[in-house]
Short mmCIF file of C-alpha atoms and ligand atoms in Angstrom, two decimals:
data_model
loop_
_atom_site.label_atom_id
_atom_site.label_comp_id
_atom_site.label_asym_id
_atom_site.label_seq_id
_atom_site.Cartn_x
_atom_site.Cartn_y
_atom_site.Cartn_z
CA UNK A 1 70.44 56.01 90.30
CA UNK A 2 73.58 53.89 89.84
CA UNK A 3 76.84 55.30 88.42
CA UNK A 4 78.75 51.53 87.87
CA UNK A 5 81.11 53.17 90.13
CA UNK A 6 82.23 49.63 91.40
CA UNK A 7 81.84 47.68 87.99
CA UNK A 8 84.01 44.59 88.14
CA UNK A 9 85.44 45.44 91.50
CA UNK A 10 85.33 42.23 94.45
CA UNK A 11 85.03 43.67 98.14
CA UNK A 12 84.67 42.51 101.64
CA UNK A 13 81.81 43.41 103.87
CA UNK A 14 81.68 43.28 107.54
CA UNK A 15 79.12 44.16 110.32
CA UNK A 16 75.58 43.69 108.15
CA UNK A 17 73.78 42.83 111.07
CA UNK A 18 70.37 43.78 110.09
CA UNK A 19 68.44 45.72 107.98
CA UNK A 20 69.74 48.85 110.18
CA UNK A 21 73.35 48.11 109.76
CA UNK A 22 75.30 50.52 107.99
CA UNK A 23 77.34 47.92 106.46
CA UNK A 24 73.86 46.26 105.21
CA UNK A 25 73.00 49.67 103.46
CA UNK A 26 76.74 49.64 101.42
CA UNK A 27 76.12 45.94 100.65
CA UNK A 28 73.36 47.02 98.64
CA UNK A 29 75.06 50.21 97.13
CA UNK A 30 78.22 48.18 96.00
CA UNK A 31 75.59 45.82 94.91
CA UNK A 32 73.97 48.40 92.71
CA UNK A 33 77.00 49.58 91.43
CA UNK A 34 78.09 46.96 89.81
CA UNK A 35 80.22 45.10 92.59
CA UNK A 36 80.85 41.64 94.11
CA UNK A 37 81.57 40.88 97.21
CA UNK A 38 81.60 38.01 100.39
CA UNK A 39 79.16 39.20 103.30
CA UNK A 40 80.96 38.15 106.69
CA UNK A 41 80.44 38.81 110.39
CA UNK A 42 81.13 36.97 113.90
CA UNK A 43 79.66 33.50 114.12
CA UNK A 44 77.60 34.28 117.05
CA UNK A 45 75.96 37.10 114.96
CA UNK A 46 75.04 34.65 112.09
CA UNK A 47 72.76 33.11 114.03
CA UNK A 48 70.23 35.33 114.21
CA UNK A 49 69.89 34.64 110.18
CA UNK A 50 69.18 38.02 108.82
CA UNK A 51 71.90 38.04 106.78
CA UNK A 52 71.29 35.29 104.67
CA UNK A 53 68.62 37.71 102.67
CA UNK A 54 71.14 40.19 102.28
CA UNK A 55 73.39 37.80 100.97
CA UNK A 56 70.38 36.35 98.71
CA UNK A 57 69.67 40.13 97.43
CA UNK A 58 73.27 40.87 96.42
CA UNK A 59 74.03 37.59 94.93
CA UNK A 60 77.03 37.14 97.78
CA UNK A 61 78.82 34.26 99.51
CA UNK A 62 78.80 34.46 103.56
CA UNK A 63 82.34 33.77 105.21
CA UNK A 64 81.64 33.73 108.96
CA UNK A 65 84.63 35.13 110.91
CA UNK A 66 85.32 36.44 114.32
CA UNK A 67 87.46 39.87 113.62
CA UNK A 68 89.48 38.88 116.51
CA UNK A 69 91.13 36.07 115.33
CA UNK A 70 93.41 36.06 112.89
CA UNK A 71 92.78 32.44 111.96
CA UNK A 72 89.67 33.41 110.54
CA UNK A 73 90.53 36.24 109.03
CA UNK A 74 92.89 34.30 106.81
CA UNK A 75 90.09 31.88 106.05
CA UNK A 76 88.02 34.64 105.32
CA UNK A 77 90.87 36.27 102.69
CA UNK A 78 91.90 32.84 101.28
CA UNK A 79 87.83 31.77 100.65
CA UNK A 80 87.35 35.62 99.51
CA UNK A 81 89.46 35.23 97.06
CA UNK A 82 88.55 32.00 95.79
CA UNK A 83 84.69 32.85 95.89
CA UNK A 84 85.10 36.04 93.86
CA UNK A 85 87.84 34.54 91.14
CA UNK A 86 91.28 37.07 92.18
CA UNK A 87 92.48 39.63 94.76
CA UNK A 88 90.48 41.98 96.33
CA UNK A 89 89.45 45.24 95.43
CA UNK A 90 87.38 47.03 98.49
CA UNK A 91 87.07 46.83 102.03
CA UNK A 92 84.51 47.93 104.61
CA UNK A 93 85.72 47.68 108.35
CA UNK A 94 82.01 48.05 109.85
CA UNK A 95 82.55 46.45 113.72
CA UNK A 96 81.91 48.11 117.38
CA UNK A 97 81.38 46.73 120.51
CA UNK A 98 82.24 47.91 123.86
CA UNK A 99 81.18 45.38 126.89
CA UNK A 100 81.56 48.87 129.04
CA UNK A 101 78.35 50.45 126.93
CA UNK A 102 76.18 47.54 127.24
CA UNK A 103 76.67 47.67 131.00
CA UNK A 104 76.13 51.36 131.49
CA UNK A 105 79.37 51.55 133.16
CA UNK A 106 80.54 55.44 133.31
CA UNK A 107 84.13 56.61 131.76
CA UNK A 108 85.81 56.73 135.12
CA UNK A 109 84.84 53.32 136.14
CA UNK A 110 85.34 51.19 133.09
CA UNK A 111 85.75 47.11 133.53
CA UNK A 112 89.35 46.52 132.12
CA UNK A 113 88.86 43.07 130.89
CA UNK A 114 85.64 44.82 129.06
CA UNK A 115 88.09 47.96 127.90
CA UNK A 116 90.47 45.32 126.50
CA UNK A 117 88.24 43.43 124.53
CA UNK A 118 86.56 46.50 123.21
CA UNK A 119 90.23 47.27 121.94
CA UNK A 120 90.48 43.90 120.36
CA UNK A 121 86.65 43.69 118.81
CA UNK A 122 86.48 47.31 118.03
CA UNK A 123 90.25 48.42 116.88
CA UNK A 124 92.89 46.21 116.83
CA UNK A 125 90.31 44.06 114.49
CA UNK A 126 91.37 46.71 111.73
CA UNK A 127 95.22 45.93 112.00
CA UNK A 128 94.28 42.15 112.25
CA UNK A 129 92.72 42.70 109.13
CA UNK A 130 95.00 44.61 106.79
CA UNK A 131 98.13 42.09 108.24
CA UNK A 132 96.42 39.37 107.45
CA UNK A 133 96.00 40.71 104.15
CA UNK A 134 99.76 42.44 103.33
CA UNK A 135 101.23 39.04 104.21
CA UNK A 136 99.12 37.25 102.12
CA UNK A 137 99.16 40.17 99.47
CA UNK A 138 95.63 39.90 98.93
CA UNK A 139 94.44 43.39 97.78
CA UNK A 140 94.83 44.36 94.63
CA UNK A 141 96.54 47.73 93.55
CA UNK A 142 94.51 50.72 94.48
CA UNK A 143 92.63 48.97 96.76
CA UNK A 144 90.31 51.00 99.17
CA UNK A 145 89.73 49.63 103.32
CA UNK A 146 87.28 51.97 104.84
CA UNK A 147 86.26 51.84 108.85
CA UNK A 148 83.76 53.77 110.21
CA UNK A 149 84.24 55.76 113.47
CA UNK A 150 82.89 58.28 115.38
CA UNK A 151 83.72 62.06 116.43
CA UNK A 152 84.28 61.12 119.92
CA UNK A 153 88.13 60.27 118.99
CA UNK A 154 88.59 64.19 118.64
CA UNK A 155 86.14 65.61 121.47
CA UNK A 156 84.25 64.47 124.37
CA UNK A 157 81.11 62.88 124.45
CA UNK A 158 80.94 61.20 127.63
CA UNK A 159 78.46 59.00 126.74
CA UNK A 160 80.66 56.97 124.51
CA UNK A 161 83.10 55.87 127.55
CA UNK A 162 85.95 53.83 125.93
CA UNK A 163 84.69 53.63 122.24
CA UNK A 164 85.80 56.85 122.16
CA UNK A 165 89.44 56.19 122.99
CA UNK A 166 89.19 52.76 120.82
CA UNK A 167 87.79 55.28 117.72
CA UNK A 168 90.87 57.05 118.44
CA UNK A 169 93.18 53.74 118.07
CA UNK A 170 90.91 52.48 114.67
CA UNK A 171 91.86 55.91 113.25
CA UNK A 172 96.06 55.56 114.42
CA UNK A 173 96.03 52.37 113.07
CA UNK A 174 94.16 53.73 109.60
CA UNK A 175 96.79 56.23 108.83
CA UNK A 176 99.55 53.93 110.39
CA UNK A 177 98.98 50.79 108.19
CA UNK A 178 97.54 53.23 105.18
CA UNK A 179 101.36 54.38 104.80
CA UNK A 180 102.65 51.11 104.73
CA UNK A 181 100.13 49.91 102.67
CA UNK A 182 100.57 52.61 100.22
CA UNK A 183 103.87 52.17 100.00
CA UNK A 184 103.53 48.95 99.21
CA UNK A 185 100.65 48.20 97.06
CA UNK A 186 99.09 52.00 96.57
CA UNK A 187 96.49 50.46 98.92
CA UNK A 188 94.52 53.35 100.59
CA UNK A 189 93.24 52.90 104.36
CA UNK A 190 90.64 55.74 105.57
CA UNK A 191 88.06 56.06 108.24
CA UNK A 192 84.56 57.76 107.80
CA UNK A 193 83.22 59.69 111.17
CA UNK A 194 79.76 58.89 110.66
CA UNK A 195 76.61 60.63 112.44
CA UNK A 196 75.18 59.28 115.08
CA UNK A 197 72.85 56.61 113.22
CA UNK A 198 69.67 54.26 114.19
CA UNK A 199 70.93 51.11 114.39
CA UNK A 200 71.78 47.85 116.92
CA UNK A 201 75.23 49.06 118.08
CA UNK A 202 74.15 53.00 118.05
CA UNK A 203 70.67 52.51 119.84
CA UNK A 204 72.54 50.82 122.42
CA UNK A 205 74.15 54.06 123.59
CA UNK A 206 72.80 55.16 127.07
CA UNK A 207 70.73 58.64 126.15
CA UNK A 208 71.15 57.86 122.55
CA UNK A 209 68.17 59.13 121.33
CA UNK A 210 68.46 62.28 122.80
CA UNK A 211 71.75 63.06 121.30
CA UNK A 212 70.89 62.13 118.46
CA UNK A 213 67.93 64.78 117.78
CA UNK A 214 70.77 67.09 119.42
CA UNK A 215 73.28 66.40 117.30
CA UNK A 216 70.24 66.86 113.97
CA UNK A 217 69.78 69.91 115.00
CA UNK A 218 73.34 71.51 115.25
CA UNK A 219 74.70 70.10 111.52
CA UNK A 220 73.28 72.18 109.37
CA UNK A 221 72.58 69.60 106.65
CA UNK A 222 70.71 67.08 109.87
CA UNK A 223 72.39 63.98 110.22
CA UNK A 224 73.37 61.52 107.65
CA UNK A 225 71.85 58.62 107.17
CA UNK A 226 72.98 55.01 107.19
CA UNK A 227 72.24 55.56 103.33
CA UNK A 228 74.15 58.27 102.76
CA UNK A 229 77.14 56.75 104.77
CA UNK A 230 76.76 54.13 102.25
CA UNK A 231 76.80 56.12 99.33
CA UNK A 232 80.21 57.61 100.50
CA UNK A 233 81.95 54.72 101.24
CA UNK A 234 81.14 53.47 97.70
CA UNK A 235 82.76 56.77 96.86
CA UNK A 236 85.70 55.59 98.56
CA UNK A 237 85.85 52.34 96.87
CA UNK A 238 86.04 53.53 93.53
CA UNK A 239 88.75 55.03 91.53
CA UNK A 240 87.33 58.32 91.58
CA UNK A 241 89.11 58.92 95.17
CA UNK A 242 92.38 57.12 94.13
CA UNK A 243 94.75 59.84 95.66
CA UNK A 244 92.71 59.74 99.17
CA UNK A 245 94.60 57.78 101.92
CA UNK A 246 95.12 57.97 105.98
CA UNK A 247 92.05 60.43 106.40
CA UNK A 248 89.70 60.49 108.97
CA UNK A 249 87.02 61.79 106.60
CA UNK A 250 83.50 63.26 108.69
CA UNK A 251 80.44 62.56 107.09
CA UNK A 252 77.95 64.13 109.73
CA UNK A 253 76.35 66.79 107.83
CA UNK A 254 78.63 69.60 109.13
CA UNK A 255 78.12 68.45 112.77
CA UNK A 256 82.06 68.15 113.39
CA UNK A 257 82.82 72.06 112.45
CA UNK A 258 79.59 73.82 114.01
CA UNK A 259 80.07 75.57 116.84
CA UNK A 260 76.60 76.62 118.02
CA UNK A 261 73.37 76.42 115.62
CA UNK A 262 70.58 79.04 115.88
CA UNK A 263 67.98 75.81 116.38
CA UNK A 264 70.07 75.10 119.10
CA UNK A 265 69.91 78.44 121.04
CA UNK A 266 66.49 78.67 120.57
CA UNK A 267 65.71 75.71 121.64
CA UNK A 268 67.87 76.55 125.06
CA UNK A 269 65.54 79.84 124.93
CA UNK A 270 68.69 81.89 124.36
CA UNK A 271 67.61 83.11 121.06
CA UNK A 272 63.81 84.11 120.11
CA UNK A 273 62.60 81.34 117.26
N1 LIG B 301 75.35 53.84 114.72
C1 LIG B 301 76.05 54.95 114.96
O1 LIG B 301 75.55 55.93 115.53
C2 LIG B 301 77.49 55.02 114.48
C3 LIG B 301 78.11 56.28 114.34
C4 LIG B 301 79.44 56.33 113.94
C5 LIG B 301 80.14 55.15 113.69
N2 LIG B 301 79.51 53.94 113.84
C6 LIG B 301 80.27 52.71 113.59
O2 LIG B 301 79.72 52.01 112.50
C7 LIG B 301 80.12 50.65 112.60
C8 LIG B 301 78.91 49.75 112.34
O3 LIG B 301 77.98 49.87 113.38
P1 LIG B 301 76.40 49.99 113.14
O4 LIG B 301 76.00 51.29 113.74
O5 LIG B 301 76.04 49.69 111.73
O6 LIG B 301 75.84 48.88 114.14
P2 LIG B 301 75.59 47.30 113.99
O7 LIG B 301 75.31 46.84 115.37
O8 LIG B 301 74.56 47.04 112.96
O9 LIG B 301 77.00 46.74 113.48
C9 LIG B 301 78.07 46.38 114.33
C10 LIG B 301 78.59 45.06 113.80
O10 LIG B 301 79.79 44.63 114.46
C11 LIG B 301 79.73 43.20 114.42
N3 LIG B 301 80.70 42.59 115.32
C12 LIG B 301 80.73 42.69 116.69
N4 LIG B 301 81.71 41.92 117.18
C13 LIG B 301 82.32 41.32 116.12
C14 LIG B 301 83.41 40.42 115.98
N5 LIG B 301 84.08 39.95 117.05
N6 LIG B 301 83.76 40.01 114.73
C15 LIG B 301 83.11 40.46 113.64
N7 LIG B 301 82.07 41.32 113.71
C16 LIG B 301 81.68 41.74 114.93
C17 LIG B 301 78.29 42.91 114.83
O11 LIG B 301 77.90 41.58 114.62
C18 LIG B 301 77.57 43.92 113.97
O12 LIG B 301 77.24 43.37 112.71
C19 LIG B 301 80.75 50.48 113.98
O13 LIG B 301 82.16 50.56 113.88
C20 LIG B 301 80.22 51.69 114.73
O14 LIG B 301 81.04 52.07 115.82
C21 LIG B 301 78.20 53.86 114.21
#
């Protein structure tokens, strides 16, 4: 069922890789509630083409742009802007990749030229962003930038090698660049700790799978879906959560704040079933 929640808004999507994506499951949401929006993600991903349906099933533009460079994330603002007819309303900041986690390369080991450009894919992206867009004041009022990140920025899951210390920089840099923002232009900057969710970047975890029935049975809702992610963030995006700014906000089902689950301790045969 659709609210209009995002009626007349214009946004900016990142990271719709494929059908999995989490950004490709907001697309449609936004889409669905009434908003407009340009698609965009790094060149090299645009070649694999699935995002030209996407685009074709919301009605939206595609600006490629490598979040690393701020070159093209002013092209991406200044065609944004032009596509959708005025300043921008929404934001989703859906991009992760660490070198180190495709390699399989444990925490105390990590490749520095990998770390670094995990930073600059992963993190720094975010503040490339929202300067781009303060010195071109292209948001509108109120506008809402959402990133998604992961509970590894608070507590260890050694699995997650340096994303979890580059989580822990996209969050800084949310709260850091949400005051200033807000300040400025009211604009509010928060990041959405997500469950661990099917898709290209998550599936790419080493033991992924496993945690990932782990962490479903500990929150005592299961985890959330790349669906349900979406239907938050569209939350975000709308004027309903005007007064929210500089959170980390967890959307995990009640993951983050469990200590122990009885599932768990019976399936560790500590507890009869
Ligand atoms: N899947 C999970 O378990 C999970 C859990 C919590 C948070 N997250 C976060 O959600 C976000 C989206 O990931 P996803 O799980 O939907 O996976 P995904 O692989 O579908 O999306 C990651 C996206 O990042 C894009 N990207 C990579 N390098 C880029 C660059 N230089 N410029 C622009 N875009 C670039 C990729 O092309 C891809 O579209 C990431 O920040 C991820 O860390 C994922």
């Amino acid at each position: 069922m659709a609210y209009n929640l995002l009626k007349g808004k214009r946004g900016i999507i990142t990271g719709a890789l494929d059908s999995n994506s989490i950004a490709w499951k907001v697309a449609e949401k936004a889409h669905e509630e009434g908003a407009s929006f340009v698609l965009t993600n790094a060149p090299i991903a645009m070649r694999m083409g699935e995002i030209n349906a996407l685009a074709e099933k919301t009605s939206s533009k595609i600006v490629p742009a490598d979040a690393t460079s701020v070159d093209e994330l002013t092209n991406l603002f200044t065609q944004s802007q032009e596509i959708l007819g005025g300043k921008i309303d929404f934001v989703l900041h859906s991009i992760g990749m660490s070198v180190n986690i495709r390699k399989k390369i444990a925490y105390p080991e990590l490749n520095y030229d990998y770390y670094a450009k995990g930073v600059d894919v992963s993190a720094m992206s975010l503040h490339k962003m929202l300067s781009v867009a303060y010195k071109m004041d292209a948001l509108n009022d109120h506008a809402s930038v959402v990133a998604l990140t992961y509970a590894a920025a608070q507590r260890t899951f050694p699995f997650y090698t340096d994303m979890a210390d580059i989580k822990a920089l996209l969050e800084s840099i949310a709260r850091s660049f949400g005051y200033h923002y807000g300040l400025r232009n009211k604009v509010r900057v928060n990041t959405v700790s997500q469950s661990p969710t099917k898709t290209t970047a998550g599936t790419g975890i080493k033991g992924f799978g496993d945690f990932f029935d782990y962490a479903d049975a500990i929150a005592p809702l299961g985890n959330a879906s790349a669906e349900d992610c979406a239907n938050y963030c569209v939350t975000l995006f709308s004027d309903l959560t005007k007064m929210v700014t500089m959170q980390n906000l967890f959307h995990d089902g009640g993951y983050s704040t469990t200590g122990v689950s009885d599932l768990i301790m019976q399936k560790a045969g500590i507890k009869e079933a």
